[in-house]
């Protein structure tokens, strides 16, 4: 009888223990393992030129738009001054064409026409007199050469009159529309060239694209910089997230927006709160850098946790433990 009682007691204790641990395992928080991930930016100058000044050191916190480094700009500034003078000259020429002829120029053209007409009248009288003498004397009083020279002088005087008339007409009408359009194109080309040089002057200054931390400084004053050579590597401070992986069974227990504690080995008693911001729809094999309790050949899904605020204790690539505050059944 005693043996039966002991056996019943052992079975009761074992069943109670199994029930307790099985029920408690269902209430244990879901735990994942991952790494801190941050966006990195590799900055380089656009044009090839010597570095003049570098204003930040590795580890410095920089804000969006802050000047990090600057190239030599002496030759570029000389080119800008030359181009500004070319643009000024082309604009003056265009304005001159738009204004048309000045009244003094028109009066000058009129006076030149009057002189040409007077010379034509005089040449006409000389020719008529010489031709009359030549006709009456039948070539005895004047020679044929003198008559031809008089006729040539008359024709020349007529041509001068026609030229003076055309000059007056041009002075009254002003420049042709095609010439004005061509000069406008010259002005536009000079403006574009000046804008290009101004943009190059701006590109000679390397500025931070966002609030970041300088992780690497790769150029020093005196170095030659170009678009193929990285000047700085920056780590973006915000957004900051943790990348982890979850298997298919556990994925049904989480949803976007779920809160979780992010725990680091350095600060195990100071968890950081994050929320699920991304769940991948495509499975993959567990990366070797991720520690989980499942086999590494198991298919898992990438999941990301967004972390708000400034947390300098979270370093790029740092391994972390993610413990959900609650799960969906």
PDB file of C-alpha atoms in Angstrom:
ATOM      1  CA  UNK A   1       0.000   0.000   0.000  1.00  0.00           C
ATOM      2  CA  UNK A   2       2.846   2.383   0.828  1.00  0.00           C
ATOM      3  CA  UNK A   3       4.444   1.725  -2.580  1.00  0.00           C
ATOM      4  CA  UNK A   4       1.183   2.534  -4.343  1.00  0.00           C
ATOM      5  CA  UNK A   5       0.861   5.803  -2.413  1.00  0.00           C
ATOM      6  CA  UNK A   6       4.458   6.820  -3.267  1.00  0.00           C
ATOM      7  CA  UNK A   7       3.892   5.992  -6.952  1.00  0.00           C
ATOM      8  CA  UNK A   8       0.708   8.073  -7.050  1.00  0.00           C
ATOM      9  CA  UNK A   9       2.545  10.991  -5.380  1.00  0.00           C
ATOM     10  CA  UNK A  10       5.384  10.844  -7.927  1.00  0.00           C
ATOM     11  CA  UNK A  11       2.944  10.800 -10.853  1.00  0.00           C
ATOM     12  CA  UNK A  12       1.048  13.753  -9.393  1.00  0.00           C
ATOM     13  CA  UNK A  13       4.190  15.836  -8.890  1.00  0.00           C
ATOM     14  CA  UNK A  14       5.488  14.991 -12.365  1.00  0.00           C
ATOM     15  CA  UNK A  15       2.214  15.904 -14.022  1.00  0.00           C
ATOM     16  CA  UNK A  16       1.968  19.156 -12.134  1.00  0.00           C
ATOM     17  CA  UNK A  17       5.528  20.071 -13.039  1.00  0.00           C
ATOM     18  CA  UNK A  18       4.990  19.278 -16.690  1.00  0.00           C
ATOM     19  CA  UNK A  19       1.844  21.366 -16.767  1.00  0.00           C
ATOM     20  CA  UNK A  20       3.553  24.257 -15.000  1.00  0.00           C
ATOM     21  CA  UNK A  21       6.549  24.387 -17.306  1.00  0.00           C
ATOM     22  CA  UNK A  22       4.487  23.888 -20.447  1.00  0.00           C
ATOM     23  CA  UNK A  23       2.086  26.652 -19.509  1.00  0.00           C
ATOM     24  CA  UNK A  24       4.886  28.962 -18.437  1.00  0.00           C
ATOM     25  CA  UNK A  25       6.740  28.371 -21.695  1.00  0.00           C
ATOM     26  CA  UNK A  26       3.745  29.687 -23.575  1.00  0.00           C
ATOM     27  CA  UNK A  27       3.935  32.899 -21.583  1.00  0.00           C
ATOM     28  CA  UNK A  28       7.666  33.395 -21.977  1.00  0.00           C
ATOM     29  CA  UNK A  29       8.416  36.522 -24.038  1.00  0.00           C
ATOM     30  CA  UNK A  30       9.464  35.976 -27.649  1.00  0.00           C
ATOM     31  CA  UNK A  31      13.222  36.557 -27.913  1.00  0.00           C
ATOM     32  CA  UNK A  32      15.239  37.219 -31.083  1.00  0.00           C
ATOM     33  CA  UNK A  33      18.906  37.891 -31.714  1.00  0.00           C
ATOM     34  CA  UNK A  34      20.230  40.453 -34.167  1.00  0.00           C
ATOM     35  CA  UNK A  35      22.578  43.339 -34.813  1.00  0.00           C
ATOM     36  CA  UNK A  36      22.450  47.127 -34.762  1.00  0.00           C
ATOM     37  CA  UNK A  37      22.224  48.535 -38.266  1.00  0.00           C
ATOM     38  CA  UNK A  38      22.734  52.110 -39.446  1.00  0.00           C
ATOM     39  CA  UNK A  39      22.850  53.876 -42.773  1.00  0.00           C
ATOM     40  CA  UNK A  40      26.310  54.903 -43.931  1.00  0.00           C
ATOM     41  CA  UNK A  41      27.153  57.659 -46.395  1.00  0.00           C
ATOM     42  CA  UNK A  42      30.427  57.874 -48.305  1.00  0.00           C
ATOM     43  CA  UNK A  43      31.049  61.473 -49.396  1.00  0.00           C
ATOM     44  CA  UNK A  44      33.363  62.566 -52.208  1.00  0.00           C
ATOM     45  CA  UNK A  45      34.036  65.822 -54.060  1.00  0.00           C
ATOM     46  CA  UNK A  46      32.589  66.038 -57.571  1.00  0.00           C
ATOM     47  CA  UNK A  47      35.496  67.790 -59.304  1.00  0.00           C
ATOM     48  CA  UNK A  48      39.202  67.070 -59.148  1.00  0.00           C
ATOM     49  CA  UNK A  49      41.056  69.700 -57.124  1.00  0.00           C
ATOM     50  CA  UNK A  50      43.389  70.036 -54.162  1.00  0.00           C
ATOM     51  CA  UNK A  51      41.860  69.999 -50.658  1.00  0.00           C
ATOM     52  CA  UNK A  52      42.296  73.344 -48.902  1.00  0.00           C
ATOM     53  CA  UNK A  53      40.678  72.860 -45.474  1.00  0.00           C
ATOM     54  CA  UNK A  54      39.154  70.019 -43.445  1.00  0.00           C
ATOM     55  CA  UNK A  55      36.934  71.123 -40.561  1.00  0.00           C
ATOM     56  CA  UNK A  56      35.920  67.911 -38.733  1.00  0.00           C
ATOM     57  CA  UNK A  57      37.580  64.963 -37.021  1.00  0.00           C
ATOM     58  CA  UNK A  58      36.608  61.319 -36.730  1.00  0.00           C
ATOM     59  CA  UNK A  59      33.917  60.882 -34.093  1.00  0.00           C
ATOM     60  CA  UNK A  60      32.516  64.399 -34.496  1.00  0.00           C
ATOM     61  CA  UNK A  61      28.754  64.838 -34.551  1.00  0.00           C
ATOM     62  CA  UNK A  62      27.742  66.896 -37.585  1.00  0.00           C
ATOM     63  CA  UNK A  63      24.399  68.419 -38.511  1.00  0.00           C
ATOM     64  CA  UNK A  64      22.662  68.541 -41.855  1.00  0.00           C
ATOM     65  CA  UNK A  65      24.318  71.093 -44.166  1.00  0.00           C
ATOM     66  CA  UNK A  66      27.408  71.531 -41.991  1.00  0.00           C
ATOM     67  CA  UNK A  67      30.625  72.309 -43.902  1.00  0.00           C
ATOM     68  CA  UNK A  68      33.054  69.388 -43.664  1.00  0.00           C
ATOM     69  CA  UNK A  69      35.838  70.288 -46.094  1.00  0.00           C
ATOM     70  CA  UNK A  70      36.685  72.724 -48.892  1.00  0.00           C
ATOM     71  CA  UNK A  71      38.785  72.612 -52.063  1.00  0.00           C
ATOM     72  CA  UNK A  72      41.064  75.268 -53.545  1.00  0.00           C
ATOM     73  CA  UNK A  73      38.951  77.721 -55.584  1.00  0.00           C
ATOM     74  CA  UNK A  74      41.400  80.403 -56.797  1.00  0.00           C
ATOM     75  CA  UNK A  75      41.397  79.330 -60.452  1.00  0.00           C
ATOM     76  CA  UNK A  76      37.643  78.804 -60.405  1.00  0.00           C
ATOM     77  CA  UNK A  77      37.052  82.280 -58.976  1.00  0.00           C
ATOM     78  CA  UNK A  78      39.228  83.777 -61.757  1.00  0.00           C
ATOM     79  CA  UNK A  79      37.127  81.962 -64.359  1.00  0.00           C
ATOM     80  CA  UNK A  80      33.952  83.297 -62.745  1.00  0.00           C
ATOM     81  CA  UNK A  81      35.217  86.901 -62.897  1.00  0.00           C
ATOM     82  CA  UNK A  82      36.110  86.520 -66.593  1.00  0.00           C
ATOM     83  CA  UNK A  83      32.718  85.010 -67.350  1.00  0.00           C
ATOM     84  CA  UNK A  84      30.941  87.788 -65.476  1.00  0.00           C
ATOM     85  CA  UNK A  85      32.640  90.373 -67.725  1.00  0.00           C
ATOM     86  CA  UNK A  86      31.679  88.407 -70.850  1.00  0.00           C
ATOM     87  CA  UNK A  87      28.091  88.262 -69.674  1.00  0.00           C
ATOM     88  CA  UNK A  88      28.072  91.981 -68.903  1.00  0.00           C
ATOM     89  CA  UNK A  89      29.411  92.817 -72.372  1.00  0.00           C
ATOM     90  CA  UNK A  90      26.871  90.577 -74.142  1.00  0.00           C
ATOM     91  CA  UNK A  91      24.001  92.113 -72.165  1.00  0.00           C
ATOM     92  CA  UNK A  92      25.126  95.631 -73.088  1.00  0.00           C
ATOM     93  CA  UNK A  93      25.266  94.646 -76.756  1.00  0.00           C
ATOM     94  CA  UNK A  94      21.766  93.159 -76.556  1.00  0.00           C
ATOM     95  CA  UNK A  95      20.369  96.264 -74.899  1.00  0.00           C
ATOM     96  CA  UNK A  96      22.012  98.399 -77.572  1.00  0.00           C
ATOM     97  CA  UNK A  97      20.303  96.364 -80.274  1.00  0.00           C
ATOM     98  CA  UNK A  98      16.941  96.525 -78.498  1.00  0.00           C
ATOM     99  CA  UNK A  99      17.196 100.305 -78.145  1.00  0.00           C
ATOM    100  CA  UNK A 100      17.777 100.674 -81.890  1.00  0.00           C
ATOM    101  CA  UNK A 101      19.534 103.598 -83.534  1.00  0.00           C
ATOM    102  CA  UNK A 102      20.025 106.835 -81.656  1.00  0.00           C
ATOM    103  CA  UNK A 103      18.520 110.047 -83.111  1.00  0.00           C
ATOM    104  CA  UNK A 104      22.043 111.345 -83.734  1.00  0.00           C
ATOM    105  CA  UNK A 105      22.837 108.282 -85.869  1.00  0.00           C
ATOM    106  CA  UNK A 106      19.698 108.825 -87.938  1.00  0.00           C
ATOM    107  CA  UNK A 107      20.562 112.496 -88.454  1.00  0.00           C
ATOM    108  CA  UNK A 108      24.065 111.511 -89.473  1.00  0.00           C
ATOM    109  CA  UNK A 109      22.680 109.070 -92.055  1.00  0.00           C
ATOM    110  CA  UNK A 110      20.356 111.780 -93.390  1.00  0.00           C
ATOM    111  CA  UNK A 111      23.261 114.221 -93.711  1.00  0.00           C
ATOM    112  CA  UNK A 112      25.364 111.647 -95.566  1.00  0.00           C
ATOM    113  CA  UNK A 113      22.444 111.080 -97.955  1.00  0.00           C
ATOM    114  CA  UNK A 114      22.165 114.793 -98.612  1.00  0.00           C
ATOM    115  CA  UNK A 115      25.888 114.992 -99.399  1.00  0.00           C
ATOM    116  CA  UNK A 116      25.621 111.994-101.731  1.00  0.00           C
ATOM    117  CA  UNK A 117      22.647 113.550-103.529  1.00  0.00           C
ATOM    118  CA  UNK A 118      24.525 116.848-103.971  1.00  0.00           C
ATOM    119  CA  UNK A 119      27.534 115.022-105.389  1.00  0.00           C
ATOM    120  CA  UNK A 120      25.244 113.152-107.773  1.00  0.00           C
ATOM    121  CA  UNK A 121      23.679 116.423-108.976  1.00  0.00           C
ATOM    122  CA  UNK A 122      27.142 117.909-109.582  1.00  0.00           C
ATOM    123  CA  UNK A 123      28.325 114.784-111.385  1.00  0.00           C
ATOM    124  CA  UNK A 124      25.177 114.829-113.531  1.00  0.00           C
ATOM    125  CA  UNK A 125      25.806 118.462-114.587  1.00  0.00           C
ATOM    126  CA  UNK A 126      29.463 117.756-115.441  1.00  0.00           C
ATOM    127  CA  UNK A 127      28.501 114.736-117.498  1.00  0.00           C
ATOM    128  CA  UNK A 128      25.743 116.622-119.372  1.00  0.00           C
ATOM    129  CA  UNK A 129      28.099 119.517-120.221  1.00  0.00           C
ATOM    130  CA  UNK A 130      30.921 117.267-121.409  1.00  0.00           C
ATOM    131  CA  UNK A 131      28.602 115.114-123.488  1.00  0.00           C
ATOM    132  CA  UNK A 132      27.100 118.218-125.137  1.00  0.00           C
ATOM    133  CA  UNK A 133      30.557 119.520-126.084  1.00  0.00           C
ATOM    134  CA  UNK A 134      31.605 116.122-127.341  1.00  0.00           C
ATOM    135  CA  UNK A 135      28.442 115.856-129.475  1.00  0.00           C
ATOM    136  CA  UNK A 136      28.615 119.378-130.930  1.00  0.00           C
ATOM    137  CA  UNK A 137      32.325 119.201-131.778  1.00  0.00           C
ATOM    138  CA  UNK A 138      32.099 115.615-132.884  1.00  0.00           C
ATOM    139  CA  UNK A 139      34.893 114.693-130.545  1.00  0.00           C
ATOM    140  CA  UNK A 140      37.092 117.644-131.386  1.00  0.00           C
ATOM    141  CA  UNK A 141      36.606 119.800-128.250  1.00  0.00           C
ATOM    142  CA  UNK A 142      36.840 116.959-125.714  1.00  0.00           C
ATOM    143  CA  UNK A 143      38.132 113.462-126.047  1.00  0.00           C
ATOM    144  CA  UNK A 144      36.176 110.281-125.619  1.00  0.00           C
ATOM    145  CA  UNK A 145      38.211 109.468-122.485  1.00  0.00           C
ATOM    146  CA  UNK A 146      37.047 112.627-120.738  1.00  0.00           C
ATOM    147  CA  UNK A 147      33.451 111.733-121.554  1.00  0.00           C
ATOM    148  CA  UNK A 148      33.884 108.227-120.164  1.00  0.00           C
ATOM    149  CA  UNK A 149      35.442 109.547-116.973  1.00  0.00           C
ATOM    150  CA  UNK A 150      32.542 111.931-116.470  1.00  0.00           C
ATOM    151  CA  UNK A 151      30.081 109.092-116.979  1.00  0.00           C
ATOM    152  CA  UNK A 152      31.980 106.930-114.482  1.00  0.00           C
ATOM    153  CA  UNK A 153      31.907 109.729-111.899  1.00  0.00           C
ATOM    154  CA  UNK A 154      28.155 110.042-112.363  1.00  0.00           C
ATOM    155  CA  UNK A 155      27.575 106.336-111.894  1.00  0.00           C
ATOM    156  CA  UNK A 156      29.747 106.367-108.770  1.00  0.00           C
ATOM    157  CA  UNK A 157      27.752 109.283-107.366  1.00  0.00           C
ATOM    158  CA  UNK A 158      24.482 107.390-107.997  1.00  0.00           C
ATOM    159  CA  UNK A 159      25.839 104.337-106.159  1.00  0.00           C
ATOM    160  CA  UNK A 160      26.802 106.507-103.188  1.00  0.00           C
ATOM    161  CA  UNK A 161      23.291 107.892-103.086  1.00  0.00           C
ATOM    162  CA  UNK A 162      21.804 104.403-103.064  1.00  0.00           C
ATOM    163  CA  UNK A 163      24.193 103.325-100.308  1.00  0.00           C
ATOM    164  CA  UNK A 164      23.341 106.398 -98.233  1.00  0.00           C
ATOM    165  CA  UNK A 165      19.617 105.682 -98.696  1.00  0.00           C
ATOM    166  CA  UNK A 166      20.101 102.111 -97.490  1.00  0.00           C
ATOM    167  CA  UNK A 167      22.131 103.274 -94.481  1.00  0.00           C
ATOM    168  CA  UNK A 168      19.375 105.695 -93.531  1.00  0.00           C
ATOM    169  CA  UNK A 169      16.743 102.966 -93.873  1.00  0.00           C
ATOM    170  CA  UNK A 170      18.782 100.638 -91.623  1.00  0.00           C
ATOM    171  CA  UNK A 171      19.263 103.367 -89.050  1.00  0.00           C
ATOM    172  CA  UNK A 172      15.515 104.014 -88.967  1.00  0.00           C
ATOM    173  CA  UNK A 173      14.521 100.311 -88.757  1.00  0.00           C
ATOM    174  CA  UNK A 174      17.215  99.292 -86.294  1.00  0.00           C
ATOM    175  CA  UNK A 175      18.744  95.791 -85.967  1.00  0.00           C
ATOM    176  CA  UNK A 176      17.046  92.805 -87.568  1.00  0.00           C
ATOM    177  CA  UNK A 177      14.956  90.487 -85.382  1.00  0.00           C
ATOM    178  CA  UNK A 178      17.257  87.595 -86.271  1.00  0.00           C
ATOM    179  CA  UNK A 179      20.297  89.530 -85.040  1.00  0.00           C
ATOM    180  CA  UNK A 180      18.521  90.325 -81.768  1.00  0.00           C
ATOM    181  CA  UNK A 181      17.585  86.650 -81.295  1.00  0.00           C
ATOM    182  CA  UNK A 182      21.172  85.653 -81.966  1.00  0.00           C
ATOM    183  CA  UNK A 183      22.442  88.114 -79.372  1.00  0.00           C
ATOM    184  CA  UNK A 184      19.868  86.816 -76.885  1.00  0.00           C
ATOM    185  CA  UNK A 185      21.275  83.351 -77.454  1.00  0.00           C
ATOM    186  CA  UNK A 186      24.785  84.665 -76.732  1.00  0.00           C
ATOM    187  CA  UNK A 187      23.567  86.199 -73.475  1.00  0.00           C
ATOM    188  CA  UNK A 188      21.813  82.956 -72.519  1.00  0.00           C
ATOM    189  CA  UNK A 189      24.923  80.926 -73.244  1.00  0.00           C
ATOM    190  CA  UNK A 190      27.037  83.244 -71.081  1.00  0.00           C
ATOM    191  CA  UNK A 191      24.474  83.016 -68.268  1.00  0.00           C
ATOM    192  CA  UNK A 192      24.497  79.215 -68.403  1.00  0.00           C
ATOM    193  CA  UNK A 193      28.283  79.132 -68.358  1.00  0.00           C
ATOM    194  CA  UNK A 194      28.346  81.441 -65.335  1.00  0.00           C
ATOM    195  CA  UNK A 195      25.763  79.262 -63.566  1.00  0.00           C
ATOM    196  CA  UNK A 196      27.870  76.176 -64.289  1.00  0.00           C
ATOM    197  CA  UNK A 197      30.936  77.831 -62.762  1.00  0.00           C
ATOM    198  CA  UNK A 198      28.888  78.980 -59.757  1.00  0.00           C
ATOM    199  CA  UNK A 199      27.680  75.415 -59.219  1.00  0.00           C
ATOM    200  CA  UNK A 200      31.264  74.194 -59.361  1.00  0.00           C
ATOM    201  CA  UNK A 201      32.143  76.764 -56.716  1.00  0.00           C
ATOM    202  CA  UNK A 202      29.391  75.372 -54.483  1.00  0.00           C
ATOM    203  CA  UNK A 203      30.545  71.811 -55.193  1.00  0.00           C
ATOM    204  CA  UNK A 204      33.989  72.769 -53.898  1.00  0.00           C
ATOM    205  CA  UNK A 205      32.402  72.735 -50.437  1.00  0.00           C
ATOM    206  CA  UNK A 206      31.583  69.295 -49.036  1.00  0.00           C
ATOM    207  CA  UNK A 207      28.635  69.401 -46.632  1.00  0.00           C
ATOM    208  CA  UNK A 208      26.891  66.785 -44.524  1.00  0.00           C
ATOM    209  CA  UNK A 209      23.624  65.530 -46.082  1.00  0.00           C
ATOM    210  CA  UNK A 210      22.060  64.753 -42.678  1.00  0.00           C
ATOM    211  CA  UNK A 211      22.650  64.626 -38.926  1.00  0.00           C
ATOM    212  CA  UNK A 212      25.480  62.109 -38.751  1.00  0.00           C
ATOM    213  CA  UNK A 213      28.656  60.983 -37.038  1.00  0.00           C
ATOM    214  CA  UNK A 214      32.008  61.131 -38.831  1.00  0.00           C
ATOM    215  CA  UNK A 215      33.336  57.571 -38.779  1.00  0.00           C
ATOM    216  CA  UNK A 216      36.254  57.984 -41.183  1.00  0.00           C
ATOM    217  CA  UNK A 217      38.260  60.987 -42.415  1.00  0.00           C
ATOM    218  CA  UNK A 218      40.143  59.917 -45.512  1.00  0.00           C
ATOM    219  CA  UNK A 219      41.492  63.183 -46.974  1.00  0.00           C
ATOM    220  CA  UNK A 220      43.772  65.838 -45.507  1.00  0.00           C
ATOM    221  CA  UNK A 221      44.631  69.412 -46.611  1.00  0.00           C
ATOM    222  CA  UNK A 222      46.911  69.190 -49.628  1.00  0.00           C
ATOM    223  CA  UNK A 223      45.495  65.891 -50.911  1.00  0.00           C
ATOM    224  CA  UNK A 224      44.061  65.746 -54.417  1.00  0.00           C
ATOM    225  CA  UNK A 225      40.335  64.989 -54.291  1.00  0.00           C
ATOM    226  CA  UNK A 226      38.106  63.625 -57.039  1.00  0.00           C
ATOM    227  CA  UNK A 227      34.796  61.845 -57.485  1.00  0.00           C
ATOM    228  CA  UNK A 228      36.446  58.407 -57.207  1.00  0.00           C
ATOM    229  CA  UNK A 229      38.098  59.095 -53.843  1.00  0.00           C
ATOM    230  CA  UNK A 230      36.002  59.039 -50.652  1.00  0.00           C
ATOM    231  CA  UNK A 231      36.629  62.019 -48.400  1.00  0.00           C
ATOM    232  CA  UNK A 232      34.438  61.049 -45.412  1.00  0.00           C
ATOM    233  CA  UNK A 233      32.372  58.107 -44.234  1.00  0.00           C
ATOM    234  CA  UNK A 234      29.373  59.175 -42.157  1.00  0.00           C
ATOM    235  CA  UNK A 235      26.996  57.145 -40.041  1.00  0.00           C
ATOM    236  CA  UNK A 236      23.462  58.529 -40.056  1.00  0.00           C
ATOM    237  CA  UNK A 237      22.223  59.066 -36.503  1.00  0.00           C
ATOM    238  CA  UNK A 238      18.549  58.845 -37.272  1.00  0.00           C
ATOM    239  CA  UNK A 239      16.890  56.560 -38.265  1.00  0.00           C
ATOM    240  CA  UNK A 240      18.542  53.806 -36.224  1.00  0.00           C
ATOM    241  CA  UNK A 241      17.287  50.233 -36.315  1.00  0.00           C
ATOM    242  CA  UNK A 242      18.028  46.686 -35.278  1.00  0.00           C
ATOM    243  CA  UNK A 243      17.985  43.894 -37.836  1.00  0.00           C
ATOM    244  CA  UNK A 244      16.978  40.421 -36.615  1.00  0.00           C
ATOM    245  CA  UNK A 245      15.522  37.225 -38.094  1.00  0.00           C
ATOM    246  CA  UNK A 246      12.433  35.270 -37.131  1.00  0.00           C
ATOM    247  CA  UNK A 247      11.219  31.840 -38.210  1.00  0.00           C
ATOM    248  CA  UNK A 248       7.889  31.169 -39.855  1.00  0.00           C
ATOM    249  CA  UNK A 249       6.180  29.816 -36.743  1.00  0.00           C
ATOM    250  CA  UNK A 250       7.122  32.783 -34.574  1.00  0.00           C
ATOM    251  CA  UNK A 251       6.359  35.298 -37.329  1.00  0.00           C
ATOM    252  CA  UNK A 252       2.645  34.738 -36.768  1.00  0.00           C
ATOM    253  CA  UNK A 253       3.046  36.140 -33.249  1.00  0.00           C
ATOM    254  CA  UNK A 254       4.312  39.584 -34.248  1.00  0.00           C
ATOM    255  CA  UNK A 255       2.958  42.490 -36.255  1.00  0.00           C
ATOM    256  CA  UNK A 256       4.084  45.921 -37.397  1.00  0.00           C
ATOM    257  CA  UNK A 257       4.229  48.385 -34.531  1.00  0.00           C
ATOM    258  CA  UNK A 258       4.807  45.787 -31.782  1.00  0.00           C
ATOM    259  CA  UNK A 259       7.084  47.018 -29.008  1.00  0.00           C
ATOM    260  CA  UNK A 260      10.213  45.183 -27.908  1.00  0.00           C
ATOM    261  CA  UNK A 261      13.133  45.652 -25.558  1.00  0.00           C
ATOM    262  CA  UNK A 262      16.561  45.900 -27.197  1.00  0.00           C
ATOM    263  CA  UNK A 263      19.226  44.664 -24.790  1.00  0.00           C
ATOM    264  CA  UNK A 264      22.977  44.974 -25.255  1.00  0.00           C
ATOM    265  CA  UNK A 265      25.646  42.992 -23.438  1.00  0.00           C
ATOM    266  CA  UNK A 266      27.282  46.222 -22.261  1.00  0.00           C
ATOM    267  CA  UNK A 267      24.067  47.574 -20.696  1.00  0.00           C
ATOM    268  CA  UNK A 268      21.895  44.545 -19.841  1.00  0.00           C
ATOM    269  CA  UNK A 269      19.929  46.477 -17.216  1.00  0.00           C
ATOM    270  CA  UNK A 270      19.105  49.410 -19.497  1.00  0.00           C
ATOM    271  CA  UNK A 271      16.942  48.082 -22.324  1.00  0.00           C
ATOM    272  CA  UNK A 272      15.970  50.387 -25.178  1.00  0.00           C
ATOM    273  CA  UNK A 273      12.430  50.328 -26.520  1.00  0.00           C
ATOM    274  CA  UNK A 274      11.979  49.765 -30.256  1.00  0.00           C
ATOM    275  CA  UNK A 275       9.068  48.891 -32.513  1.00  0.00           C
ATOM    276  CA  UNK A 276       8.677  46.581 -35.485  1.00  0.00           C
ATOM    277  CA  UNK A 277       8.880  48.694 -38.644  1.00  0.00           C
ATOM    278  CA  UNK A 278       9.504  46.034 -41.313  1.00  0.00           C
ATOM    279  CA  UNK A 279       8.826  42.341 -41.809  1.00  0.00           C
ATOM    280  CA  UNK A 280      10.219  40.764 -44.948  1.00  0.00           C
ATOM    281  CA  UNK A 281       7.886  38.777 -47.196  1.00  0.00           C
ATOM    282  CA  UNK A 282      10.706  36.669 -48.651  1.00  0.00           C
ATOM    283  CA  UNK A 283      12.474  33.949 -46.636  1.00  0.00           C
ATOM    284  CA  UNK A 284      16.220  33.423 -46.574  1.00  0.00           C
ATOM    285  CA  UNK A 285      18.825  31.320 -44.842  1.00  0.00           C
ATOM    286  CA  UNK A 286      19.991  32.612 -41.488  1.00  0.00           C
ATOM    287  CA  UNK A 287      23.112  34.774 -41.885  1.00  0.00           C
ATOM    288  CA  UNK A 288      26.154  33.430 -40.058  1.00  0.00           C
ATOM    289  CA  UNK A 289      26.464  36.650 -38.072  1.00  0.00           C
ATOM    290  CA  UNK A 290      23.107  35.995 -36.386  1.00  0.00           C
ATOM    291  CA  UNK A 291      22.927  33.799 -33.299  1.00  0.00           C
ATOM    292  CA  UNK A 292      19.685  31.846 -32.824  1.00  0.00           C
ATOM    293  CA  UNK A 293      18.764  28.620 -31.177  1.00  0.00           C
ATOM    294  CA  UNK A 294      17.473  27.106 -34.417  1.00  0.00           C
ATOM    295  CA  UNK A 295      19.549  25.398 -37.062  1.00  0.00           C
ATOM    296  CA  UNK A 296      21.332  27.854 -39.359  1.00  0.00           C
ATOM    297  CA  UNK A 297      19.905  26.187 -42.441  1.00  0.00           C
ATOM    298  CA  UNK A 298      16.347  27.000 -41.344  1.00  0.00           C
ATOM    299  CA  UNK A 299      14.493  29.561 -43.415  1.00  0.00           C
ATOM    300  CA  UNK A 300      13.884  32.794 -41.553  1.00  0.00           C
ATOM    301  CA  UNK A 301      12.434  36.222 -42.325  1.00  0.00           C
ATOM    302  CA  UNK A 302      14.152  39.528 -41.806  1.00  0.00           C
ATOM    303  CA  UNK A 303      12.529  41.821 -39.273  1.00  0.00           C
ATOM    304  CA  UNK A 304      13.578  45.353 -38.346  1.00  0.00           C
ATOM    305  CA  UNK A 305      12.989  47.371 -35.204  1.00  0.00           C
ATOM    306  CA  UNK A 306      13.061  51.169 -35.376  1.00  0.00           C
ATOM    307  CA  UNK A 307      14.678  52.972 -32.478  1.00  0.00           C
ATOM    308  CA  UNK A 308      13.764  56.605 -31.806  1.00  0.00           C
ATOM    309  CA  UNK A 309      16.004  59.145 -30.152  1.00  0.00           C
ATOM    310  CA  UNK A 310      19.741  59.397 -29.669  1.00  0.00           C
ATOM    311  CA  UNK A 311      21.361  56.254 -28.297  1.00  0.00           C
ATOM    312  CA  UNK A 312      25.164  56.499 -28.504  1.00  0.00           C
ATOM    313  CA  UNK A 313      25.500  53.143 -26.734  1.00  0.00           C
ATOM    314  CA  UNK A 314      24.190  51.400 -29.853  1.00  0.00           C
ATOM    315  CA  UNK A 315      27.139  50.903 -32.207  1.00  0.00           C
ATOM    316  CA  UNK A 316      27.063  49.745 -35.796  1.00  0.00           C
ATOM    317  CA  UNK A 317      27.115  45.931 -35.970  1.00  0.00           C
ATOM    318  CA  UNK A 318      26.718  45.448 -32.212  1.00  0.00           C
ATOM    319  CA  UNK A 319      24.949  42.154 -31.333  1.00  0.00           C
ATOM    320  CA  UNK A 320      21.743  42.644 -29.349  1.00  0.00           C
ATOM    321  CA  UNK A 321      18.943  40.601 -27.827  1.00  0.00           C
ATOM    322  CA  UNK A 322      15.399  41.601 -28.729  1.00  0.00           C
ATOM    323  CA  UNK A 323      12.655  40.643 -26.277  1.00  0.00           C
ATOM    324  CA  UNK A 324       9.067  41.371 -27.224  1.00  0.00           C
ATOM    325  CA  UNK A 325       6.895  42.999 -24.574  1.00  0.00           C
ATOM    326  CA  UNK A 326       3.881  41.083 -25.851  1.00  0.00           C
ATOM    327  CA  UNK A 327       3.054  38.619 -28.608  1.00  0.00           C
ATOM    328  CA  UNK A 328      -0.048  37.762 -30.634  1.00  0.00           C
ATOM    329  CA  UNK A 329      -1.558  34.337 -29.998  1.00  0.00           C
TER     330      UNK A 329
END
